Tab-separated table of C-alpha atoms in Angstrom:
chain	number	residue	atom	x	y	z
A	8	UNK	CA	-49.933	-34.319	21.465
A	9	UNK	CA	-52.067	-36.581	22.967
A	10	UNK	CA	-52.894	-40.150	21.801
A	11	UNK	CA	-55.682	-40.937	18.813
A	12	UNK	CA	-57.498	-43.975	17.530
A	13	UNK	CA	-55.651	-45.739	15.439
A	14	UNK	CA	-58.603	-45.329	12.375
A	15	UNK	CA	-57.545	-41.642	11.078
A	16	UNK	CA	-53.620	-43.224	10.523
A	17	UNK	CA	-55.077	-45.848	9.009
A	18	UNK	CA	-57.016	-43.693	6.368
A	19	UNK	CA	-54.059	-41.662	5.490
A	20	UNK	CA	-52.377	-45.018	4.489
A	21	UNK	CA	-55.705	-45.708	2.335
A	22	UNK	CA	-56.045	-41.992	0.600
A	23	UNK	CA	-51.745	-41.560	0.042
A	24	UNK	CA	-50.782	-45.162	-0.918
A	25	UNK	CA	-48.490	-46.730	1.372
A	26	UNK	CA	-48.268	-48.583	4.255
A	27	UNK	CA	-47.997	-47.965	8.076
A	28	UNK	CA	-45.605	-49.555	10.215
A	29	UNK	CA	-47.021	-51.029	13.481
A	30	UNK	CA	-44.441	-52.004	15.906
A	31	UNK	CA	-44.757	-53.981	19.313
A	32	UNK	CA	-42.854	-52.777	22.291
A	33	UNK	CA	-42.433	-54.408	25.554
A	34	UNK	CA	-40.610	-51.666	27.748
A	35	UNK	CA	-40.486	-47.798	28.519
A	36	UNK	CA	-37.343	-47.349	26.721
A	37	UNK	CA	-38.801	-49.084	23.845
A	38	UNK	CA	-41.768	-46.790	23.657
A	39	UNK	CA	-39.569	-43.898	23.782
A	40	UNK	CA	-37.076	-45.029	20.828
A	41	UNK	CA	-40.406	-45.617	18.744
A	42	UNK	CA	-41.843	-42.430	19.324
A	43	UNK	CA	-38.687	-40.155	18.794
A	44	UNK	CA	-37.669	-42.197	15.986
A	45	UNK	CA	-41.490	-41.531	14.287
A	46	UNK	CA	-40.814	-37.965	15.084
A	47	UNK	CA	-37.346	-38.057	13.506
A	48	UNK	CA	-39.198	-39.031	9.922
A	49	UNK	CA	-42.016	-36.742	10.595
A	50	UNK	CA	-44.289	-40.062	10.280
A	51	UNK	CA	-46.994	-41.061	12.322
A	52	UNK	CA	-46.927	-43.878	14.620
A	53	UNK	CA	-48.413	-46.844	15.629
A	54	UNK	CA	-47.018	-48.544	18.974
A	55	UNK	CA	-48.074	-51.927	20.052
A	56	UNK	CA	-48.798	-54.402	22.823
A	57	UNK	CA	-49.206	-57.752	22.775
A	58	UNK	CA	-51.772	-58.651	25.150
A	59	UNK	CA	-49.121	-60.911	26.794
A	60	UNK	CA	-46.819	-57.862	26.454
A	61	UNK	CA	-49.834	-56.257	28.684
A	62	UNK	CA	-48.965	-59.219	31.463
A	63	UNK	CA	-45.587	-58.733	31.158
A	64	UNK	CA	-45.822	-55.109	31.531
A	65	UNK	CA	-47.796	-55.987	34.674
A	66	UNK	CA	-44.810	-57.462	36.591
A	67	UNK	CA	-45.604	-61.184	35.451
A	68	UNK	CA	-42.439	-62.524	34.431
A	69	UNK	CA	-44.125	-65.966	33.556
A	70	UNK	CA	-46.327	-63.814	31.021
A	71	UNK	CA	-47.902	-66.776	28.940
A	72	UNK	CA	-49.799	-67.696	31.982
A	73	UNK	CA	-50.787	-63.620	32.676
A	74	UNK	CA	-53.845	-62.886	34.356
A	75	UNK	CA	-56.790	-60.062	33.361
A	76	UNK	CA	-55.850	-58.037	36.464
A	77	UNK	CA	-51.752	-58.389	35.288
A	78	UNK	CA	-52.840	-57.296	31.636
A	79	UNK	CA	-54.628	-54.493	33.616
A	80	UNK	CA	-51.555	-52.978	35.410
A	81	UNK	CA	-49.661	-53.572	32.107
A	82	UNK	CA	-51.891	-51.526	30.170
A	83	UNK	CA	-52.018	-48.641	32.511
A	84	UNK	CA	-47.941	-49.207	32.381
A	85	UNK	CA	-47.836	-49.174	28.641
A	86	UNK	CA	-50.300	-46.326	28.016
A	87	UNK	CA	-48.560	-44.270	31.028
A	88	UNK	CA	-45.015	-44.684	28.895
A	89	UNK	CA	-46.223	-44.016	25.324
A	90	UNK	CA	-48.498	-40.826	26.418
A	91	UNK	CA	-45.411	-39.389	28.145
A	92	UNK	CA	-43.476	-39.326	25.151
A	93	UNK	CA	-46.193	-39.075	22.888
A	94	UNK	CA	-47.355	-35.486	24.599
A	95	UNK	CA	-43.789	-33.661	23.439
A	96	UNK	CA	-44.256	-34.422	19.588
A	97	UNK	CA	-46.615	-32.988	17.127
A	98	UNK	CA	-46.687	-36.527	15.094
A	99	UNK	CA	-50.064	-38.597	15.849
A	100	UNK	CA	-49.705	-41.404	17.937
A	101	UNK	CA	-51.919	-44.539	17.974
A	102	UNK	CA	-51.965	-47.049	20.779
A	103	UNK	CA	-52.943	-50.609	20.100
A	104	UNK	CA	-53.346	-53.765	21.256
A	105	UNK	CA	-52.389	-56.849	19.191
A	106	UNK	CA	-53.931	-59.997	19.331
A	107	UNK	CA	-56.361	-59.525	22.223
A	108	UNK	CA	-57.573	-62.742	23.166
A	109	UNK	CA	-61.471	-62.135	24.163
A	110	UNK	CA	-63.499	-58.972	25.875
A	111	UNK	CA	-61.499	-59.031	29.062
A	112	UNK	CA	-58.423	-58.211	27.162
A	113	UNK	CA	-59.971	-55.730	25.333
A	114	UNK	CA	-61.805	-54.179	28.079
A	115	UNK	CA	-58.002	-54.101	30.192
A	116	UNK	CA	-56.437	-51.941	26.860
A	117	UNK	CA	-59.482	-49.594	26.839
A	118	UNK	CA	-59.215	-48.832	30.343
A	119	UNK	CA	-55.631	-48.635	30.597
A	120	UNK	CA	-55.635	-45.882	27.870
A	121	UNK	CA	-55.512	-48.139	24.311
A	122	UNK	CA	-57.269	-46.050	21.112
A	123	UNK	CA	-57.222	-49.318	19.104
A	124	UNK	CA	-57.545	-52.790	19.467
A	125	UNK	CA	-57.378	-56.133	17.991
A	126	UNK	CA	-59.410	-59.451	18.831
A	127	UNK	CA	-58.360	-62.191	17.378
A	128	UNK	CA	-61.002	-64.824	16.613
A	129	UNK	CA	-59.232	-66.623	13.872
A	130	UNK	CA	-58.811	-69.709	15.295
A	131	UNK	CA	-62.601	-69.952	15.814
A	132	UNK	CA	-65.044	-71.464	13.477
A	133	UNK	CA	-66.484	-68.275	10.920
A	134	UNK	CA	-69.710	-67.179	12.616
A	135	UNK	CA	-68.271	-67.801	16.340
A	136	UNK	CA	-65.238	-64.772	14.785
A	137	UNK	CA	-67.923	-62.924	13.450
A	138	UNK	CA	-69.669	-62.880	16.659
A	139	UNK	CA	-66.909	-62.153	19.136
A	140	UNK	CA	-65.037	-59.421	16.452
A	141	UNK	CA	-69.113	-57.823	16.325
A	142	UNK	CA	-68.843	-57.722	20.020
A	143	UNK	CA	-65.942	-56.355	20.183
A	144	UNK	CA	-66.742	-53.173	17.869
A	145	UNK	CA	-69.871	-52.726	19.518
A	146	UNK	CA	-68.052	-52.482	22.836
A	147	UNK	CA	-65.123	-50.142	21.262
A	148	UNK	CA	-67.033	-47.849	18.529
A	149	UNK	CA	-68.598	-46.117	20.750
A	150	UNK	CA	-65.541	-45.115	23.002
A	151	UNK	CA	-64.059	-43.959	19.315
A	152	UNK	CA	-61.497	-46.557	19.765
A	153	UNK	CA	-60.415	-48.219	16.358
A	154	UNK	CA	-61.043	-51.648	16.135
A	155	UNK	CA	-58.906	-54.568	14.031
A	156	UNK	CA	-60.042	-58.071	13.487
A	157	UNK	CA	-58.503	-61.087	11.261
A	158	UNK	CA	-59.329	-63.467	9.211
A	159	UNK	CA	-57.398	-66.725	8.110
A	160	UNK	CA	-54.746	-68.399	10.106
A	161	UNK	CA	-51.213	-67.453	10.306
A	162	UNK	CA	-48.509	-70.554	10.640
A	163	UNK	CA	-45.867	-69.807	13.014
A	164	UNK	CA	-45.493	-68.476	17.037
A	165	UNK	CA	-46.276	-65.412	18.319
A	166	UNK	CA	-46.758	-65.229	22.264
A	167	UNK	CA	-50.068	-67.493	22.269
A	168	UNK	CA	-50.442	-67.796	18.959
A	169	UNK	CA	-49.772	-70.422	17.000
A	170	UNK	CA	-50.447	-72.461	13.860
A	171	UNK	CA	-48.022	-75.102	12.038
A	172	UNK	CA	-50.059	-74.196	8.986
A	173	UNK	CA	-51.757	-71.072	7.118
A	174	UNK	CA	-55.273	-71.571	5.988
A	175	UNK	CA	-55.516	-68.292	3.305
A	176	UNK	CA	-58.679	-65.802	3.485
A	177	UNK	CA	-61.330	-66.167	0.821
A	178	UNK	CA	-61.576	-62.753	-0.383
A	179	UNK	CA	-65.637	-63.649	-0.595
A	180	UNK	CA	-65.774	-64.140	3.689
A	181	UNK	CA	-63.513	-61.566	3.679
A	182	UNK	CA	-66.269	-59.066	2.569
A	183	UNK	CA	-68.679	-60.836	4.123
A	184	UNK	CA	-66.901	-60.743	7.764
A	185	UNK	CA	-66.315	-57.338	7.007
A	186	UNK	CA	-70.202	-56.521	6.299
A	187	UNK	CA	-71.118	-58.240	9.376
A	188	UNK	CA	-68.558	-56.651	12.111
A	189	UNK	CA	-68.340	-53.713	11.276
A	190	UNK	CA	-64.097	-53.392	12.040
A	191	UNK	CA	-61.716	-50.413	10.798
A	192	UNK	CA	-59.226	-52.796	9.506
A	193	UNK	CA	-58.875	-56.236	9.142
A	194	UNK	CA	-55.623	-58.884	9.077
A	195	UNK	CA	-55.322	-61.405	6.558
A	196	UNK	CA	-53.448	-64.223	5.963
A	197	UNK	CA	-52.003	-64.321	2.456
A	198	UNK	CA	-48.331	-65.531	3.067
A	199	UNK	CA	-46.724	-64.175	6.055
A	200	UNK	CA	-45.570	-66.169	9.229
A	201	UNK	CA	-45.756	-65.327	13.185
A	202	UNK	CA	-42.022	-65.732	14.354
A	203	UNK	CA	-38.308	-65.356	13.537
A	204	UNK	CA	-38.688	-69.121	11.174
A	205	UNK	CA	-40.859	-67.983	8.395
A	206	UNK	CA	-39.452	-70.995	5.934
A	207	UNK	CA	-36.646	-70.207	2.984
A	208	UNK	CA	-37.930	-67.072	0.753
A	209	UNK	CA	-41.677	-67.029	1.590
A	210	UNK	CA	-43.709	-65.673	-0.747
A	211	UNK	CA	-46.692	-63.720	-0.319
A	212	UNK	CA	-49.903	-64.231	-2.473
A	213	UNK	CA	-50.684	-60.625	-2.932
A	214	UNK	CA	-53.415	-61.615	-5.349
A	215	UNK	CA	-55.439	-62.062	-2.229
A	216	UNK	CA	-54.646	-58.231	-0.732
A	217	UNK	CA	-55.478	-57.372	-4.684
A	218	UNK	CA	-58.340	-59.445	-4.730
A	219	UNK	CA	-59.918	-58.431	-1.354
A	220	UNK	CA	-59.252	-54.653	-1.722
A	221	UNK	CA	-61.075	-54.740	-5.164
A	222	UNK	CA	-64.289	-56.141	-3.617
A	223	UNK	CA	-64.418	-53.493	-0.819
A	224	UNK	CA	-64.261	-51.100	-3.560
A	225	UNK	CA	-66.855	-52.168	-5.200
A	226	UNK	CA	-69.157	-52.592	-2.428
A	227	UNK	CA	-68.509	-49.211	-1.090
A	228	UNK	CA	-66.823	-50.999	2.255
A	229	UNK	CA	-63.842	-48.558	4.085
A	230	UNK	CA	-61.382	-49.901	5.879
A	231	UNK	CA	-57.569	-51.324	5.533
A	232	UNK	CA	-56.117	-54.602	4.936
A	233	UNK	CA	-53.106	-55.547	7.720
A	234	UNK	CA	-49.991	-57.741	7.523
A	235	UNK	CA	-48.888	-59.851	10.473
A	236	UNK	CA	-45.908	-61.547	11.221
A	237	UNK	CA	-44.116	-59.556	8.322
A	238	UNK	CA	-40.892	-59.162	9.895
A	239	UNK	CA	-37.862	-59.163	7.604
A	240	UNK	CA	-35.337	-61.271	10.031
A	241	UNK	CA	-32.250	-59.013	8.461
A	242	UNK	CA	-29.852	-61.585	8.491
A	243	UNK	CA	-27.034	-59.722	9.053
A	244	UNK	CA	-28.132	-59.331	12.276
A	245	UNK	CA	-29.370	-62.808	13.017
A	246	UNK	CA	-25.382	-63.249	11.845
A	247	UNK	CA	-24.410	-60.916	14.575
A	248	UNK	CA	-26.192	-62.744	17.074
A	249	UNK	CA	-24.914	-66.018	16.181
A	250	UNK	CA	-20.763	-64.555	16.307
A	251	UNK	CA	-21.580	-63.322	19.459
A	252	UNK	CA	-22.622	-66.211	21.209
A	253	UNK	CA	-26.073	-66.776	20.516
A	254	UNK	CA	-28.024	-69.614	18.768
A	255	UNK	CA	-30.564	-68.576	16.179
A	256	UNK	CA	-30.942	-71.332	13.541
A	257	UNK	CA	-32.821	-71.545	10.294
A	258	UNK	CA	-34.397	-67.453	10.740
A	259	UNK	CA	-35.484	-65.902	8.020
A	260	UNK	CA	-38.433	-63.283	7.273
A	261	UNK	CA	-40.525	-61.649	4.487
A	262	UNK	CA	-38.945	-59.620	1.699
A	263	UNK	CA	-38.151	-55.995	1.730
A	264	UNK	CA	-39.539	-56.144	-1.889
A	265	UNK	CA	-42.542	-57.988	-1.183
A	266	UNK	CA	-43.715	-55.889	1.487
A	267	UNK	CA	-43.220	-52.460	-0.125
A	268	UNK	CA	-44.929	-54.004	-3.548
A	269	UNK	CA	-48.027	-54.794	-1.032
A	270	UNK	CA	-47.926	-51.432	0.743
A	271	UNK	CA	-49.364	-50.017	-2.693
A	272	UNK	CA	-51.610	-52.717	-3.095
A	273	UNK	CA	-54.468	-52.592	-0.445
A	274	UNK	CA	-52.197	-53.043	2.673
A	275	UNK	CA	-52.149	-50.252	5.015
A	276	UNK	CA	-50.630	-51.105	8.329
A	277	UNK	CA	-47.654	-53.820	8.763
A	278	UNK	CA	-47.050	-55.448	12.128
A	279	UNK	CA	-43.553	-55.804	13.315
A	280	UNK	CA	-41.725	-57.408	16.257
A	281	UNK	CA	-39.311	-59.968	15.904
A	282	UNK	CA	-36.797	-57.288	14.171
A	283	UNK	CA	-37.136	-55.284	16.816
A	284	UNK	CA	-36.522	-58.399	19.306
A	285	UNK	CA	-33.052	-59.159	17.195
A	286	UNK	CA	-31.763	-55.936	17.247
A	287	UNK	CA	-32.348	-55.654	20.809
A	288	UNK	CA	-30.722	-58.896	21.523
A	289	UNK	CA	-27.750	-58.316	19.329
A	290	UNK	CA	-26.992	-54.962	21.014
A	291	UNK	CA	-27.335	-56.236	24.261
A	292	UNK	CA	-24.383	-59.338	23.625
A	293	UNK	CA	-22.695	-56.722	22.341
A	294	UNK	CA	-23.012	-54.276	25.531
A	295	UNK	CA	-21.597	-57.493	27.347
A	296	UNK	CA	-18.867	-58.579	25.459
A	297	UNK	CA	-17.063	-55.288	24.293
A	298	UNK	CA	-16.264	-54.989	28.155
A	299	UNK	CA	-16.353	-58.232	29.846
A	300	UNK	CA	-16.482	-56.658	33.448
A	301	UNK	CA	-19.587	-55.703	32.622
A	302	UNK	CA	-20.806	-59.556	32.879
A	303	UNK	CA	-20.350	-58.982	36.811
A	304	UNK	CA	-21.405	-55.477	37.411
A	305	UNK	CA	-24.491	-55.940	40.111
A	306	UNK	CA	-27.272	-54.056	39.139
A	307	UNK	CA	-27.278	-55.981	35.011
A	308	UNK	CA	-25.343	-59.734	35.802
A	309	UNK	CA	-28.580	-60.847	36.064
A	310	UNK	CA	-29.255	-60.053	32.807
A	311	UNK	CA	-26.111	-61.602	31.209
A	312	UNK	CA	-26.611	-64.860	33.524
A	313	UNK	CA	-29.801	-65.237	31.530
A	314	UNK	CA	-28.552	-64.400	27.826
A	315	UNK	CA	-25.093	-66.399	28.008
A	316	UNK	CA	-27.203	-69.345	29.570
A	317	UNK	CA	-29.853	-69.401	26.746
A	318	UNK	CA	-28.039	-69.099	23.668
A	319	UNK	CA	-31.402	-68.924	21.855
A	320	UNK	CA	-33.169	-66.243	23.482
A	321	UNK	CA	-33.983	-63.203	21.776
A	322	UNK	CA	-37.352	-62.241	23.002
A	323	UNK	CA	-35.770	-59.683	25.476
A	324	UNK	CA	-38.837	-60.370	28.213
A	325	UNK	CA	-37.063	-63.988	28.419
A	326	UNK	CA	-34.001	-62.041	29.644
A	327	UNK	CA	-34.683	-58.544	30.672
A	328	UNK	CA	-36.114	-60.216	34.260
A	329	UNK	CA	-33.918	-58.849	36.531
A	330	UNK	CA	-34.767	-55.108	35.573
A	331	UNK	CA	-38.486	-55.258	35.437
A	332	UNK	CA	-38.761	-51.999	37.155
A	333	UNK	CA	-37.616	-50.540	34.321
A	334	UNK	CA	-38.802	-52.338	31.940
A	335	UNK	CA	-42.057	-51.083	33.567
A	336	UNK	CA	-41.517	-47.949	35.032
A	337	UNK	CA	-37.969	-46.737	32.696
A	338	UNK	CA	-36.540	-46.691	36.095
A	339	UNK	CA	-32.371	-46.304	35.676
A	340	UNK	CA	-30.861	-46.963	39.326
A	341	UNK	CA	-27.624	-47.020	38.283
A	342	UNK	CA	-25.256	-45.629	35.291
A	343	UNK	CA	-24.851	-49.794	33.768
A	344	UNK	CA	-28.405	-49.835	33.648
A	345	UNK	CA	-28.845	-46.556	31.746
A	346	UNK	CA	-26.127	-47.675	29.449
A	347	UNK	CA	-28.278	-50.849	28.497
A	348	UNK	CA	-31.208	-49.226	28.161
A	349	UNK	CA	-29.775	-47.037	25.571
A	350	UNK	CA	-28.086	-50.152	23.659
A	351	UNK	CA	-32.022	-51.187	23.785
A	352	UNK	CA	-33.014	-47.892	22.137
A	353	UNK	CA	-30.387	-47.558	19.212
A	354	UNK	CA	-31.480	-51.136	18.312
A	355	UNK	CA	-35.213	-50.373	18.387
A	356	UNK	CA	-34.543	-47.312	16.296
A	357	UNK	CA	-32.081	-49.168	13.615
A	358	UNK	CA	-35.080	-51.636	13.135
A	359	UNK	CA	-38.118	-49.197	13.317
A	360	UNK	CA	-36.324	-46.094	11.196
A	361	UNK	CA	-35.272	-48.748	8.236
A	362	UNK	CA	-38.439	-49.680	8.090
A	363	UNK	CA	-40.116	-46.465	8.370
A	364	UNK	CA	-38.470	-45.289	5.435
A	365	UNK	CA	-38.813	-48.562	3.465
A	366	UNK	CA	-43.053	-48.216	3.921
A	367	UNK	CA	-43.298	-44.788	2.871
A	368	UNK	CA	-44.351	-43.211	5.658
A	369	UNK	CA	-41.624	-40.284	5.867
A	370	UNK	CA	-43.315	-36.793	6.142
A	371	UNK	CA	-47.114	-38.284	6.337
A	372	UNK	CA	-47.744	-37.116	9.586
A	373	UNK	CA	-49.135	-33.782	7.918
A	374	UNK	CA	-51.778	-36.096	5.965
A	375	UNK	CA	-53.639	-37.836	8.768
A	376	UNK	CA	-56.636	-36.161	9.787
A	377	UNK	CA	-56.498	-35.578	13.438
A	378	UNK	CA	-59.709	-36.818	15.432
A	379	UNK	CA	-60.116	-37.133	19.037
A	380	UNK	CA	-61.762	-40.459	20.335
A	381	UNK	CA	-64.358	-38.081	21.099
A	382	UNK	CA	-64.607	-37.495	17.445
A	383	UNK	CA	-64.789	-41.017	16.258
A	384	UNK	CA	-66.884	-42.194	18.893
A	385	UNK	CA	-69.480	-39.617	16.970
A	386	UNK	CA	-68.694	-40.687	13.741
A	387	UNK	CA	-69.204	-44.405	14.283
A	388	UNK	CA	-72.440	-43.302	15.850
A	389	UNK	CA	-74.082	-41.394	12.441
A	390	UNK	CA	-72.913	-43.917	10.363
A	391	UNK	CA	-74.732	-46.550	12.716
A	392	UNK	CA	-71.308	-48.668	12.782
């Protein structure tokens, strides 16, 4: 099946009452596990990329400091891998971009093959959001690609973004932001942290979800409310990590509990990544250390030289270097490598599948309503949006 915007997942998650996981990857193999792992629970699915992950994907190993044209080739890379796998499943799959950082990021996803995307104006004073998030949607809409913008500031670190502190969204801009850009779906901050350090038991004000849901009701306003950095940090694998010679100190996410409560509460997609990271990781050590002759096979040392040297990495683009041909092209010149890359898989599955199930999105893929971009591009233009 080929990709869709991300808009028609989101209004199953808005008509059946629960919540859609949206997950980041950073590699071919991670797009595949995703995918077949969505297909597995008969769920739909919505794959991310960072727009670093876009530089990264683009061969730039220093991605922080990723150019347009790097974001570019990382798109095409990206949008190459997930249509691939995406083509042999009858589940819907949604492409999008998180956290784009202005219209040059955008425009890369688009052309690269993105259905959705996300700017993030947060950090900007209210009207400067509202203008780049309106320009934005009026680029997008009418390409029928779904459009996500956010409001609030999230504490925490997240490829470029970061915050020490969380300023909350006023349900009252919310609506008004809303009004005025015209987005499909909109991130708030009520609680949740970028990052693997999220503080001890964070709590999540889902009077604001409540609060902001119950206004768009009332003023007639579609759409669906989004959760960032609401990764649960299991810490039984941070545990894992740690008793096999890594370094991960003071981690800890949001509640199982919480998040599920919010799922039937107004939020309709949740954005996940640094579970997926930890699994990775952990799997990876593990790969290593259950045959130590690995450590000094060719075509991976490179890899372990990296991990066993930084105890605290666990962002697998800090240490996946050495094998950025297939981290970009699934490339698998030789039987180690193919090995790792399927320790990478199981551990993007464990993370995604738990959490698939824990959202309540198991058998939904018969409720979305399948529309092309084609489709939504038409849409967006009768309702003048």
């Amino acid at each position: 099946m080929s990709l869709i915007p991300m808009r028609p997942i989101l209004d199953a998650t808005d008509t059946y009452s629960y919540a859609q996981g949206a997950f980041n990857v950073n590699a071919v193999a991670q797009a595949q596990a995703v995918i077949e792992i969505h297909n597995l629970f008969r769920s739909p699915a919505i794959l991310q990329g960072a727009d670093l992950a876009n530089g990264f994907m683009g061969g730039r190993k220093d991605f922080q400091n990723a150019t347009v044209e790097d974001k570019k080739l990382g798109a095409l890379n990206i949008a190459r891998a997930v249509k691939q796998f995406a083509k042999d499943v009858p589940i819907p799959v949604a492409l999008h971009l998180d956290h784009g950082r202005n219209l040059d990021s955008v425009k890369a996803a688009i052309d690269g093959g993105y259905t959705s995307v996300m700017i993030d104006g947060s950090s900007l004073p209210l009207e400067d959001n509202i203008a780049l998030t309106r320009e934005v949607v009026r680029y997008a809409h009418p390409l029928g690609v779904t459009v996500e913008g956010e409001l609030g500031v999230l504490a925490g670190v997240e490829d470029h973004v970061f915050s020490e502190t969380s300023t909350y969204t006023n349900p009252l801009t919310a609506i008004r932001f809303l009004k005025a850009t015209k987005v499909d779906a909109l991130a708030i901050s009520y609680g949740t942290q970028h990052g693997a350090n999220k503080g001890k038991n964070p709590k999540i004000r889902k009077e604001i979800a409540i609060a902001i849901k119950e206004c768009m009701r009332h003023e007639g306003i579609q759409g669906v409310l989004v959760s960032h950095g609401s990764s649960t940090v299991p810490q039984n694998v941070v545990e894992a990590i740690n008793k096999l010679g890594g370094d991960i100190q003071d981690a800890g996410g949001i509640s199982i509990e919480q998040l599920v409560e919010v799922s039937h509460l107004g939020i309709g997609k949740i954005n996940v990544d640094t579970d997926i990271r930890l699994a990775v990781t952990r799997n990876i050590r593990e790969y290593f250390l259950e045959d130590t002759a690995r450590q000094q096979e060719p075509s991976v040392k490179g890899v372990w030289d990296l991990l066993s040297a930084n105890p605290k990495f666990f962002d697998p683009r800090q240490y996946m270097t050495p094998l950025m041909d297939t981290m970009m092209y699934g490339t698998l010149p030789s039987e180690a490598v193919a090995e790792l890359m399927e320790r990478v898989k199981r551990g993007v599955k464990e993370a995604v599948g738990t959490l698939i199930v824990q959202f309540g999105s198991v058998d939904k893929a018969s409720k979305v309503r399948m529309r092309s971009l084609e489709e939504m591009a038409d849409y967006y233009k009768q309702e003048g949006i």
